[in-house]
Short mmCIF file of C-alpha atoms in Angstrom, two decimals:
data_model
loop_
_atom_site.label_atom_id
_atom_site.label_comp_id
_atom_site.label_asym_id
_atom_site.label_seq_id
_atom_site.Cartn_x
_atom_site.Cartn_y
_atom_site.Cartn_z
CA MET A 239 5.59 -46.06 -73.46
CA ASN A 240 8.12 -43.76 -75.13
CA ARG A 241 5.26 -41.67 -76.55
CA LEU A 242 3.88 -41.19 -73.04
CA PHE A 243 7.06 -40.81 -70.97
CA GLY A 244 9.90 -40.25 -73.48
CA ALA A 245 12.02 -37.11 -73.67
CA ARG A 246 9.81 -35.56 -76.36
CA ALA A 247 6.63 -36.22 -74.34
CA ARG A 248 8.19 -34.76 -71.19
CA LEU A 249 9.27 -31.58 -72.99
CA ARG A 250 5.81 -31.16 -74.49
CA TRP A 251 4.33 -31.67 -71.01
CA ILE A 252 6.57 -28.90 -69.66
CA HIS A 253 5.45 -26.71 -72.56
CA GLN A 254 1.84 -27.16 -71.50
CA ILE A 255 2.63 -26.40 -67.86
CA LEU A 256 4.34 -23.24 -69.07
CA GLY A 257 1.12 -22.31 -70.86
CA GLY A 258 -0.82 -22.84 -67.65
CA ALA A 259 1.56 -20.58 -65.76
CA LEU A 260 1.16 -17.89 -68.43
CA LEU A 261 -2.63 -18.03 -68.05
CA MET A 262 -2.48 -17.33 -64.32
CA PRO A 263 -2.41 -13.48 -64.53
CA TYR A 264 -5.41 -13.52 -66.86
CA PHE A 265 -7.20 -16.05 -64.61
CA LEU A 266 -6.60 -14.04 -61.43
CA LEU A 267 -7.90 -10.90 -63.11
CA ALA A 268 -10.95 -12.75 -64.42
CA GLN A 269 -11.76 -14.38 -61.09
CA VAL A 270 -11.86 -10.95 -59.44
CA GLY A 271 -14.38 -9.78 -62.01
CA VAL A 272 -16.43 -12.99 -61.71
CA GLY A 273 -16.39 -12.74 -57.90
CA VAL A 274 -17.64 -9.16 -58.01
CA ALA A 275 -20.33 -10.06 -60.52
CA ALA A 276 -21.43 -12.96 -58.29
CA GLY A 277 -22.03 -10.69 -55.32
CA GLY A 278 -18.58 -10.19 -53.90
CA VAL A 279 -17.74 -13.83 -53.28
CA ASN A 280 -14.42 -15.58 -53.80
CA ALA A 281 -14.65 -17.22 -57.21
CA LEU A 282 -12.01 -19.79 -56.22
CA SER A 283 -14.28 -21.16 -53.51
CA SER A 284 -16.75 -22.50 -56.07
CA LEU A 285 -15.98 -24.85 -58.95
CA PRO A 286 -18.62 -23.31 -61.27
CA LEU A 287 -17.30 -19.83 -60.57
CA ALA A 288 -13.71 -20.98 -61.05
CA LEU A 289 -14.62 -22.51 -64.42
CA THR A 290 -16.39 -19.27 -65.32
CA ALA A 291 -13.25 -17.32 -64.44
CA TYR A 292 -11.22 -19.74 -66.57
CA ALA A 293 -13.55 -19.18 -69.53
CA ALA A 294 -13.39 -15.40 -69.05
CA ALA A 295 -9.58 -15.46 -68.93
CA LEU A 296 -9.25 -16.93 -72.44
CA PRO A 297 -10.63 -13.87 -74.32
CA LEU A 298 -8.29 -11.65 -72.31
CA ALA A 299 -5.35 -13.78 -73.42
CA ALA A 300 -6.56 -13.70 -77.02
CA VAL A 301 -6.70 -9.88 -77.04
CA THR A 302 -3.17 -9.44 -75.70
CA ALA A 303 -1.79 -11.95 -78.21
CA VAL A 304 -2.18 -9.53 -81.11
CA TYR A 305 0.96 -7.83 -79.81
CA GLY A 306 3.66 -8.55 -82.40
CA LEU A 307 6.32 -10.06 -80.12
CA VAL A 308 4.01 -12.84 -78.91
CA ARG A 309 4.75 -14.88 -82.05
CA PRO A 310 8.56 -14.99 -81.75
CA LEU A 311 8.22 -15.94 -78.09
CA SER A 312 5.78 -18.71 -78.96
CA VAL A 313 7.91 -19.92 -81.86
CA ALA A 314 11.00 -20.10 -79.64
CA ALA A 315 9.11 -22.20 -77.07
CA VAL A 316 7.67 -24.52 -79.74
CA ARG A 317 11.07 -25.08 -81.32
CA ALA A 318 12.68 -25.82 -77.98
CA MET A 319 10.02 -28.08 -76.49
CA CYS A 320 7.61 -29.38 -79.14
CA ALA A 321 10.04 -30.94 -81.66
CA VAL A 322 8.61 -28.94 -84.58
CA PRO A 323 11.08 -28.31 -87.45
CA GLY A 324 12.17 -24.68 -87.47
CA GLU A 325 11.55 -24.19 -91.19
CA ARG A 326 7.83 -24.81 -90.64
CA LEU A 327 7.57 -21.86 -88.25
CA ALA A 328 7.60 -18.14 -89.02
CA GLU A 329 10.45 -15.81 -88.14
CA GLY A 330 9.99 -12.50 -86.40
CA PRO A 331 6.89 -10.64 -85.23
CA ALA A 332 3.55 -11.09 -86.95
CA ARG A 333 3.12 -8.35 -89.56
CA SER A 334 -0.35 -8.76 -91.01
CA TRP A 335 -3.59 -8.88 -89.07
CA ALA A 336 -4.25 -12.36 -90.42
CA ALA A 337 -0.94 -13.57 -88.96
CA ARG A 338 -1.75 -11.84 -85.67
CA GLY A 339 -5.14 -13.53 -85.61
CA ARG A 340 -3.53 -16.95 -86.07
CA THR A 341 -1.01 -16.11 -83.36
CA SER A 342 -3.85 -15.09 -81.05
CA ALA A 343 -5.59 -18.41 -81.70
CA TRP A 344 -2.39 -20.30 -80.90
CA TRP A 345 -1.76 -18.28 -77.72
CA THR A 346 -5.30 -18.89 -76.50
CA LEU A 347 -5.13 -22.60 -77.31
CA HIS A 348 -1.73 -23.05 -75.68
CA LEU A 349 -2.70 -21.24 -72.49
CA GLY A 350 -6.15 -22.84 -72.30
CA VAL A 351 -4.95 -26.40 -72.81
CA GLY A 352 -1.91 -25.74 -70.63
CA ALA A 353 -4.09 -24.57 -67.76
CA LEU A 354 -6.18 -27.75 -67.88
CA VAL A 355 -3.13 -30.02 -68.04
CA SER A 356 -1.43 -28.02 -65.29
CA GLY A 357 -4.48 -28.37 -63.05
CA MET A 358 -4.59 -32.11 -63.70
CA THR A 359 -0.86 -32.37 -63.03
CA LEU A 360 -1.32 -30.70 -59.64
CA ALA A 361 -4.42 -32.66 -58.61
CA VAL A 362 -4.12 -36.16 -60.07
CA PRO A 363 -0.75 -37.42 -58.70
CA PRO A 364 -1.58 -36.82 -54.99
CA MET A 365 -5.01 -38.43 -55.46
CA ALA A 366 -3.45 -41.38 -57.29
CA VAL A 367 -0.85 -41.90 -54.56
CA VAL A 368 -3.55 -41.94 -51.88
CA LEU A 369 -5.59 -44.50 -53.83
CA ILE A 370 -2.55 -46.73 -54.41
CA VAL A 371 -1.58 -46.85 -50.73
CA LEU A 372 -5.19 -46.98 -49.50
CA PRO A 373 -5.32 -50.81 -48.99
CA PHE A 374 -2.22 -50.58 -46.81
CA ALA A 375 -3.40 -47.63 -44.70
CA SER A 376 -6.79 -48.38 -43.13
CA GLY A 377 -6.78 -45.06 -41.35
CA LEU A 378 -7.17 -43.28 -44.67
CA ARG A 379 -10.56 -44.90 -45.20
CA GLU A 380 -11.80 -43.37 -41.94
CA SER A 381 -10.30 -39.93 -42.64
CA GLY A 382 -12.16 -36.91 -43.88
CA LEU A 383 -10.90 -37.36 -47.46
CA GLY A 384 -14.16 -38.83 -48.70
CA LEU A 385 -12.66 -42.32 -49.03
CA GLY A 386 -14.96 -44.09 -46.59
CA TRP A 387 -16.81 -45.77 -49.46
CA PHE A 388 -13.77 -48.08 -49.90
CA SER A 389 -14.63 -49.63 -46.52
CA THR A 390 -17.75 -51.12 -48.06
CA GLY A 391 -17.87 -54.19 -50.22
CA ALA A 392 -15.32 -52.91 -52.73
CA GLY A 393 -12.31 -55.19 -53.06
CA PRO A 394 -8.94 -53.95 -51.75
CA TYR A 395 -7.46 -53.98 -55.28
CA VAL A 396 -9.93 -51.45 -56.73
CA ALA A 397 -8.27 -48.33 -55.25
CA PRO A 398 -4.72 -49.11 -56.52
CA LEU A 399 -6.07 -49.91 -59.98
CA LEU A 400 -8.03 -46.67 -59.99
CA GLY A 401 -4.96 -44.69 -58.85
CA THR A 402 -2.77 -46.29 -61.52
CA GLY A 403 -5.45 -45.59 -64.11
CA LEU A 404 -5.55 -41.94 -63.09
CA LEU A 405 -1.78 -41.62 -63.56
CA GLY A 406 -2.00 -43.33 -66.93
CA GLY A 407 -4.90 -41.12 -67.94
CA LEU A 408 -2.95 -38.02 -66.97
CA ALA A 409 0.05 -39.14 -69.06
CA LEU A 410 -2.26 -39.96 -71.97
CA CYS A 411 -3.99 -36.57 -71.78
CA ALA A 412 -0.68 -34.71 -71.61
CA ALA A 413 0.78 -36.67 -74.52
CA GLY A 414 -2.36 -36.19 -76.62
CA ALA A 415 -2.51 -32.46 -75.87
CA GLY A 416 1.21 -32.14 -76.68
CA ALA A 417 0.77 -33.93 -80.00
CA LEU A 418 -2.24 -31.72 -80.82
CA LEU A 419 -0.29 -28.53 -80.10
CA ALA A 420 2.69 -29.77 -82.12
CA ARG A 421 0.41 -30.53 -85.06
CA LEU A 422 -1.33 -27.14 -84.91
CA ALA A 423 1.83 -25.08 -84.35
CA PRO A 424 2.88 -24.96 -88.04
CA VAL A 425 -0.70 -24.08 -89.00
CA LEU A 426 -1.06 -21.20 -86.55
CA LEU A 427 2.58 -20.10 -86.23
CA GLY A 428 3.74 -20.96 -89.74
CA PRO A 429 4.86 -18.29 -92.20
CA ALA A 430 2.18 -16.41 -94.07
CA ALA A 431 2.55 -15.15 -97.64
CA ALA A 432 3.91 -11.82 -96.35
CA ASP A 433 6.44 -13.65 -94.18
CA ARG A 434 7.60 -15.79 -97.10
CA LEU A 435 7.94 -12.69 -99.27
CA ALA A 436 9.91 -10.87 -96.58
CA ALA A 437 12.18 -13.90 -96.11
CA ALA A 438 12.72 -14.17 -99.86
CA GLU A 439 13.58 -10.47 -100.08
CA GLU A 440 16.00 -10.84 -97.18
CA ARG A 441 17.68 -13.83 -98.83
CA ALA A 442 17.86 -11.98 -102.14
CA ALA A 443 19.44 -8.95 -100.47
CA ASP A 444 21.95 -11.16 -98.68
CA LEU A 445 22.76 -12.98 -101.91
CA ALA A 446 23.20 -9.68 -103.73
CA VAL A 447 25.70 -8.52 -101.10
CA ARG A 448 27.56 -11.82 -101.26
CA ASN A 449 27.71 -11.65 -105.05
CA ARG A 450 28.96 -8.08 -104.94
CA LEU A 451 31.73 -8.98 -102.50
CA ALA A 452 32.63 -12.03 -104.61
CA ARG A 453 32.89 -9.81 -107.69
CA GLU A 454 35.11 -7.33 -105.87
CA LEU A 455 37.42 -10.10 -104.61
CA HIS A 456 37.58 -11.79 -107.99
CA ASP A 457 38.26 -8.61 -109.93
CA ALA A 458 40.79 -7.11 -107.54
CA VAL A 459 42.71 -10.24 -106.52
CA GLY A 460 42.31 -12.13 -109.80
CA HIS A 461 43.62 -9.27 -111.92
CA ALA A 462 46.48 -8.60 -109.52
CA LEU A 463 47.62 -12.23 -109.54
CA SER A 464 47.45 -12.41 -113.33
CA ALA A 465 49.36 -9.14 -113.79
CA VAL A 466 51.99 -9.93 -111.14
CA THR A 467 52.57 -13.40 -112.56
CA LEU A 468 53.11 -12.10 -116.09
CA GLN A 469 55.28 -9.24 -114.87
CA ALA A 470 57.47 -11.65 -112.93
CA VAL A 471 57.73 -14.02 -115.91
CA ALA A 472 58.65 -11.18 -118.25
CA ALA A 473 61.26 -9.86 -115.81
CA ARG A 474 62.83 -13.27 -115.36
CA ARG A 475 63.21 -13.73 -119.12
CA VAL A 476 65.18 -10.48 -119.56
CA LEU A 477 66.87 -10.43 -116.17
CA ASP A 478 70.37 -10.31 -117.66
CA SER A 479 69.71 -8.51 -120.94
CA ASP A 480 67.38 -5.64 -119.93
CA PRO A 481 67.85 -4.50 -116.31
CA GLY A 482 65.79 -1.38 -116.99
CA PHE A 483 62.71 -3.41 -117.91
CA VAL A 484 63.25 -5.61 -114.87
CA ARG A 485 63.25 -2.55 -112.61
CA GLU A 486 60.03 -1.33 -114.20
CA ALA A 487 58.42 -4.75 -113.79
CA LEU A 488 59.41 -4.96 -110.11
CA ALA A 489 58.06 -1.46 -109.50
CA ALA A 490 54.79 -2.46 -111.20
CA ILE A 491 54.60 -5.59 -109.05
CA GLU A 492 55.12 -3.52 -105.91
CA ASP A 493 52.45 -1.01 -106.95
CA THR A 494 49.98 -3.74 -107.94
CA THR A 495 50.33 -5.67 -104.69
CA ARG A 496 50.09 -2.50 -102.56
CA ARG A 497 46.91 -1.38 -104.27
CA THR A 498 45.42 -4.87 -104.10
CA VAL A 499 46.09 -5.15 -100.36
CA GLY A 500 44.19 -1.88 -99.87
CA GLU A 501 41.23 -3.14 -101.92
CA LEU A 502 41.30 -6.45 -100.09
CA ASP A 503 41.17 -4.67 -96.72
CA THR A 504 38.11 -2.78 -97.90
CA VAL A 505 36.29 -5.95 -98.95
CA LEU A 506 37.26 -7.75 -95.73
CA GLY A 507 35.91 -4.79 -93.78
CA LEU A 508 32.59 -5.21 -95.56
CA LEU A 509 32.59 -8.92 -94.73
CA ARG A 510 33.29 -8.30 -91.05
CA ASP A 511 31.21 -5.25 -90.24
CA GLY A 512 29.01 -4.52 -93.24
CA ASP A 513 30.90 -1.22 -93.76
CA PRO A 514 34.33 -0.33 -95.13
CA ALA A 515 37.04 -0.72 -92.50
CA GLY A 516 36.97 2.77 -91.02
CA GLN A 517 38.40 5.97 -92.41
CA ASP A 518 41.57 4.27 -93.67
CA ALA A 519 39.74 2.02 -96.15
CA ALA A 520 41.02 2.32 -99.71
CA PRO A 521 38.51 4.07 -101.99
CA ALA A 522 37.07 2.01 -104.80
CA PRO A 523 39.06 2.54 -108.02
CA THR A 524 37.38 4.54 -110.77
CA LEU A 525 37.87 5.10 -114.45
CA ALA A 526 38.71 8.74 -113.84
CA ALA A 527 41.40 8.23 -111.21
CA ASP A 528 42.85 4.80 -111.84
CA LEU A 529 42.58 3.87 -115.53
CA ASP A 530 46.04 5.19 -116.44
CA GLY A 531 47.66 3.25 -113.62
CA LEU A 532 45.81 0.08 -114.61
CA LEU A 533 47.04 0.39 -118.20
CA ALA A 534 50.59 1.09 -117.04
CA ARG A 535 50.69 -1.96 -114.79
CA THR A 536 49.30 -4.14 -117.57
CA ARG A 537 51.93 -2.86 -120.00
CA ALA A 538 54.63 -3.61 -117.43
CA SER A 539 53.85 -7.30 -117.89
CA GLY A 540 55.08 -7.05 -121.48
CA THR A 541 51.63 -6.86 -123.07
CA THR A 542 51.04 -4.08 -125.57
CA VAL A 543 47.90 -2.09 -124.77
CA THR A 544 46.65 0.72 -127.01
CA ALA A 545 43.91 2.91 -125.57
CA ASP A 546 41.56 5.12 -127.57
CA GLN A 547 39.63 7.31 -125.13
CA ASP A 548 37.04 9.97 -125.94
CA PRO A 549 35.31 11.31 -122.82
CA GLY A 550 33.88 14.25 -124.76
CA PRO A 551 34.94 17.76 -125.79
CA ALA A 552 37.31 19.33 -123.25
CA ARG A 553 36.27 16.86 -120.57
CA ASP A 554 37.88 13.91 -118.87
CA TRP A 555 36.42 10.84 -117.17
CA SER A 556 35.80 12.80 -113.98
CA GLY A 557 32.50 13.90 -115.55
CA LEU A 558 31.13 10.37 -115.33
CA PRO A 559 28.64 9.46 -112.60
CA ALA A 560 30.57 7.87 -109.74
CA ILE A 561 28.87 4.48 -109.95
CA ALA A 562 29.36 4.28 -113.72
CA SER A 563 33.03 5.21 -113.31
CA ARG A 564 33.55 2.47 -110.71
CA GLU A 565 31.79 -0.27 -112.63
CA ALA A 566 33.46 0.73 -115.91
CA TYR A 567 36.88 0.46 -114.27
CA ARG A 568 36.10 -3.05 -113.03
CA ILE A 569 34.85 -4.11 -116.46
CA VAL A 570 38.05 -2.83 -118.10
CA GLN A 571 40.08 -4.57 -115.40
CA GLU A 572 38.31 -7.86 -116.04
CA GLY A 573 38.78 -7.52 -119.80
CA LEU A 574 42.51 -6.95 -119.35
CA SER A 575 42.73 -9.90 -116.94
CA ASN A 576 41.10 -12.18 -119.50
CA ALA A 577 43.41 -10.88 -122.22
CA LEU A 578 46.46 -11.59 -120.03
CA ARG A 579 45.32 -15.07 -119.04
CA HIS A 580 43.68 -16.35 -122.20
CA GLY A 581 44.65 -14.08 -125.09
CA ALA A 582 47.74 -13.50 -127.22
CA GLY A 583 49.23 -10.37 -128.70
CA PRO A 584 48.34 -6.69 -128.28
CA VAL A 585 45.15 -5.45 -126.67
CA GLU A 586 43.14 -2.63 -128.19
CA LEU A 587 40.92 -0.68 -125.80
CA ARG A 588 38.34 1.85 -126.96
CA ILE A 589 36.15 3.89 -124.60
CA ARG A 590 33.51 6.27 -125.89
CA VAL A 591 30.67 8.41 -124.56
CA GLN A 592 27.96 8.48 -127.20
CA ASP A 593 24.27 9.02 -127.78
CA ALA A 594 22.15 5.92 -127.19
CA ALA A 595 20.25 5.03 -130.32
CA GLY A 596 16.60 6.07 -130.19
CA THR A 597 16.59 7.15 -126.53
CA GLY A 598 18.11 10.63 -126.44
CA HIS A 599 20.30 9.58 -123.48
CA ARG A 600 24.04 9.14 -123.23
CA GLU A 601 25.88 5.86 -122.75
CA LEU A 602 29.42 4.70 -122.13
CA GLU A 603 30.73 2.09 -124.56
CA ILE A 604 33.79 0.00 -123.73
CA THR A 605 35.26 -2.20 -126.46
CA MET A 606 38.32 -4.38 -125.94
CA THR A 607 39.78 -6.70 -128.60
CA ASN A 608 42.81 -8.96 -128.77
CA PRO A 609 43.93 -11.96 -130.80
CA PRO A 610 42.64 -15.23 -129.35
CA ALA A 611 45.08 -17.63 -127.76
CA PRO A 612 46.38 -20.41 -130.02
CA PRO A 613 44.65 -23.79 -129.64
CA PRO A 614 46.08 -25.67 -126.66
CA THR A 615 48.26 -28.67 -127.19
CA PRO A 616 46.59 -31.99 -126.26
CA PRO A 617 48.27 -32.33 -122.84
CA GLN A 618 46.94 -28.87 -121.94
CA ALA A 619 43.56 -29.18 -123.57
CA GLU A 620 41.79 -30.43 -120.49
CA GLY A 621 40.58 -27.53 -118.39
CA HIS A 622 41.66 -24.87 -120.91
CA ARG A 623 39.21 -21.97 -121.08
CA THR A 624 39.16 -19.16 -123.60
CA THR A 625 35.77 -17.66 -122.82
CA GLY A 626 36.36 -16.60 -119.22
CA GLY A 627 34.25 -17.72 -116.28
CA ARG A 628 33.23 -15.94 -113.13
CA GLY A 629 34.87 -12.72 -114.25
CA LEU A 630 32.81 -12.30 -117.40
CA ARG A 631 29.69 -13.24 -115.50
CA GLY A 632 30.61 -10.64 -112.88
CA ALA A 633 31.15 -8.01 -115.60
CA ALA A 634 27.72 -8.80 -117.02
CA GLU A 635 26.18 -8.44 -113.54
CA ARG A 636 27.89 -5.09 -113.05
CA ALA A 637 26.52 -3.80 -116.34
CA ALA A 638 23.05 -5.18 -115.60
CA LEU A 639 22.95 -3.26 -112.30
CA LEU A 640 23.19 -0.04 -114.33
CA GLY A 641 20.74 -1.22 -116.97
CA GLY A 642 23.51 -2.02 -119.44
CA ARG A 643 24.84 -5.12 -121.13
CA VAL A 644 28.06 -6.99 -121.85
CA GLU A 645 28.88 -9.04 -124.93
CA ALA A 646 31.93 -11.30 -125.11
CA GLY A 647 33.00 -13.70 -127.83
CA PRO A 648 34.77 -14.09 -131.18
CA HIS A 649 34.35 -11.14 -133.55
CA GLU A 650 36.01 -10.85 -136.99
CA GLY A 651 38.81 -13.21 -136.08
CA ARG A 652 39.56 -11.60 -132.73
CA TRP A 653 38.23 -11.89 -129.22
CA ARG A 654 36.02 -8.94 -128.29
CA LEU A 655 34.55 -7.71 -125.05
CA ARG A 656 31.95 -4.96 -125.47
CA ALA A 657 30.11 -3.28 -122.62
CA VAL A 658 27.47 -0.55 -122.83
CA LEU A 659 26.55 1.37 -119.68
CA PRO A 660 23.70 3.93 -119.64
CA LEU A 661 24.66 7.21 -117.97
CA ALA A 662 22.24 8.82 -115.56
CA GLU A 663 23.86 12.21 -116.05
CA ASP A 664 25.01 14.10 -119.13
CA THR A 665 28.77 13.71 -119.54
CA ARG A 666 29.29 16.02 -122.49
#
């Protein structure tokens, strides 16, 4: 009984009645044409002509269904009323002609079946009610409803049984048609290969944006927290003996946090609106404009950093392509963060613009080395990490976006991070 009269069956029944209502404009147009072709008669006055108009209305519906927005409308109705899982249905308008053809087939089927079920829903219940009450209303048998044959030898129970059977048959037809439409919906409205490809490209683009924002948050906030923590620790240790160093460390902490808040506002603006937060958004740091400040803040934590830079003859880092300058800054920032968190001793940074072997192009090489941290004591061993994590992976992704590479690991007794970034423009 639940399959015939349950909530799912009722919703599917409503879905079919909706299809019948949608067929009405096509049917009215077709019946005018059929009436004219039949000699100017009213096609609704004759059952054969009405059926002919119904048959002529279906091709009209099929033609209009190639319009792209028919599929999202149909999908929305199927999801709401036919209990079909959403992942089995396509998103958005039909793109290819094959998808439009399948949508047209669905639209025609839905409207055609819906019109039949709608007609039965309008006609059967009143007829069934009359048959059920017929034994108790003798006047009905003498009326002009064509029921006089029940006054013959037929038993009084035949009419109620027939009326009940008609209602049951109507429910069975509606449930069967609803199940048929629900079964065919994923076939005719399901995603095609082009739809799956478009969805995969959309997911990939969304994932790329999410990864980029995650890298920006990790690099900006992670480095700032590491630097500020070490600066505060160093200042606390010499608070009484070296007030000058303490003042420098506090100034570096202030500068680091101010810059990080600006970068964080920029990333949050991207998360909220998809664009930097208006004209006041902090520009992305670059090697040309921000490397010296980054090195100064790192040194303020008490870590010795020696930098060997060679942008080229009589040139500075402002000659780098903007994207290479931004990504190179972040890679240096991540390398310094790892050195502060996991390394020990001085950091040696070397940045060079050089000819790429065998290509004739230029490339930017970043090499950063520092002594590895001493082995952790047993109580600290659990969870200790000397090879980095998300940061190094993010640095590798940044380099890969430019067609470069990042190598990180032990090298000649030290820890080395080496990045090579191809340059799209000549920086000599």
